[in-house]
């Protein structure tokens, strides 16, 4: 799925933190298997958004990983659900 830049820029650290919190944070024992997958993707995305690349090559890899995680998040939650968090 190819995302336009506006959607990618809407996915911020604060937004991802809000999504993690709304899913129950770190208490994985109380959530379903599907929610656990989504929470794992959100946590990985949060780490990527906090990562500061030190070179052009790592910057490129970081951008690709972040975009792949955003694609996976939209696949798991659905476009409308992700956009409802953005607004």
mmCIF file of C-alpha atoms in Angstrom:
data_model
loop_
_atom_site.group_PDB
_atom_site.id
_atom_site.type_symbol
_atom_site.label_atom_id
_atom_site.label_comp_id
_atom_site.label_asym_id
_atom_site.label_seq_id
_atom_site.Cartn_x
_atom_site.Cartn_y
_atom_site.Cartn_z
ATOM 1 C CA UNK A 1 0.000 0.000 0.000
ATOM 2 C CA UNK A 2 1.492 3.324 -1.025
ATOM 3 C CA UNK A 3 0.816 6.103 1.465
ATOM 4 C CA UNK A 4 0.962 9.761 0.640
ATOM 5 C CA UNK A 5 3.249 12.010 2.677
ATOM 6 C CA UNK A 6 0.422 13.703 4.580
ATOM 7 C CA UNK A 7 -0.650 10.434 6.234
ATOM 8 C CA UNK A 8 2.940 9.490 7.066
ATOM 9 C CA UNK A 9 3.500 12.899 8.659
ATOM 10 C CA UNK A 10 0.336 12.560 10.751
ATOM 11 C CA UNK A 11 1.782 9.476 12.455
ATOM 12 C CA UNK A 12 3.779 11.118 15.246
ATOM 13 C CA UNK A 13 5.316 9.843 18.478
ATOM 14 C CA UNK A 14 2.476 11.421 20.451
ATOM 15 C CA UNK A 15 -0.177 9.819 18.242
ATOM 16 C CA UNK A 16 1.431 6.382 18.522
ATOM 17 C CA UNK A 17 1.744 6.798 22.305
ATOM 18 C CA UNK A 18 -1.967 7.703 22.441
ATOM 19 C CA UNK A 19 -2.839 4.595 20.417
ATOM 20 C CA UNK A 20 -0.712 2.382 22.692
ATOM 21 C CA UNK A 21 -2.370 3.871 25.776
ATOM 22 C CA UNK A 22 -5.858 3.404 24.318
ATOM 23 C CA UNK A 23 -5.080 -0.281 23.713
ATOM 24 C CA UNK A 24 -4.115 -0.866 27.309
ATOM 25 C CA UNK A 25 -0.436 -0.049 27.276
ATOM 26 C CA UNK A 26 1.909 -2.786 28.374
ATOM 27 C CA UNK A 27 -0.700 -5.116 29.933
ATOM 28 C CA UNK A 28 -0.594 -7.661 27.101
ATOM 29 C CA UNK A 29 -2.115 -10.424 29.213
ATOM 30 C CA UNK A 30 -5.504 -8.696 29.156
ATOM 31 C CA UNK A 31 -5.777 -8.174 25.400
ATOM 32 C CA UNK A 32 -6.595 -10.532 22.556
ATOM 33 C CA UNK A 33 -4.066 -12.044 20.163
ATOM 34 C CA UNK A 34 -5.019 -9.636 17.341
ATOM 35 C CA UNK A 35 -4.680 -6.663 19.677
ATOM 36 C CA UNK A 36 -1.321 -8.035 20.787
ATOM 37 C CA UNK A 37 -0.074 -7.999 17.177
ATOM 38 C CA UNK A 38 -1.304 -4.428 16.752
ATOM 39 C CA UNK A 39 0.289 -3.362 20.023
ATOM 40 C CA UNK A 40 3.595 -4.941 18.963
ATOM 41 C CA UNK A 41 3.508 -2.997 15.673
ATOM 42 C CA UNK A 42 2.683 0.210 17.568
ATOM 43 C CA UNK A 43 5.575 -0.343 19.986
ATOM 44 C CA UNK A 44 7.990 -0.990 17.103
ATOM 45 C CA UNK A 45 6.705 2.119 15.325
ATOM 46 C CA UNK A 46 7.164 4.165 18.494
ATOM 47 C CA UNK A 47 10.790 3.003 18.707
ATOM 48 C CA UNK A 48 11.338 3.924 15.051
ATOM 49 C CA UNK A 49 9.843 7.390 15.598
ATOM 50 C CA UNK A 50 12.250 7.918 18.516
ATOM 51 C CA UNK A 51 15.274 6.644 16.569
ATOM 52 C CA UNK A 52 17.737 9.282 15.403
ATOM 53 C CA UNK A 53 19.779 8.001 12.443
ATOM 54 C CA UNK A 54 23.462 8.980 12.398
ATOM 55 C CA UNK A 55 24.062 8.595 8.663
ATOM 56 C CA UNK A 56 22.282 8.888 5.340
ATOM 57 C CA UNK A 57 22.159 5.092 4.910
ATOM 58 C CA UNK A 58 20.634 4.438 8.333
ATOM 59 C CA UNK A 59 18.244 7.315 7.706
ATOM 60 C CA UNK A 60 17.010 5.619 4.537
ATOM 61 C CA UNK A 61 16.621 2.246 6.279
ATOM 62 C CA UNK A 62 14.813 3.938 9.155
ATOM 63 C CA UNK A 63 12.354 5.659 6.778
ATOM 64 C CA UNK A 64 11.619 2.357 5.011
ATOM 65 C CA UNK A 65 11.049 0.505 8.322
ATOM 66 C CA UNK A 66 8.787 3.297 9.579
ATOM 67 C CA UNK A 67 6.724 3.257 6.364
ATOM 68 C CA UNK A 68 6.441 -0.552 6.479
ATOM 69 C CA UNK A 69 5.213 -0.363 10.085
ATOM 70 C CA UNK A 70 2.646 2.316 9.177
ATOM 71 C CA UNK A 71 1.426 0.109 6.309
ATOM 72 C CA UNK A 72 1.141 -2.850 8.700
ATOM 73 C CA UNK A 73 -0.723 -0.739 11.255
ATOM 74 C CA UNK A 74 -3.244 0.353 8.622
ATOM 75 C CA UNK A 75 -3.627 -3.265 7.490
ATOM 76 C CA UNK A 76 -4.313 -4.397 11.074
ATOM 77 C CA UNK A 77 -6.566 -1.545 12.216
ATOM 78 C CA UNK A 78 -8.007 -0.326 8.937
ATOM 79 C CA UNK A 79 -7.499 3.051 7.297
ATOM 80 C CA UNK A 80 -10.534 4.666 8.935
ATOM 81 C CA UNK A 81 -9.458 3.624 12.441
ATOM 82 C CA UNK A 82 -5.969 5.054 11.979
ATOM 83 C CA UNK A 83 -7.396 8.266 10.529
ATOM 84 C CA UNK A 84 -9.809 8.601 13.463
ATOM 85 C CA UNK A 85 -6.767 8.734 15.779
ATOM 86 C CA UNK A 86 -5.154 11.347 13.527
ATOM 87 C CA UNK A 87 -8.150 13.691 13.817
#
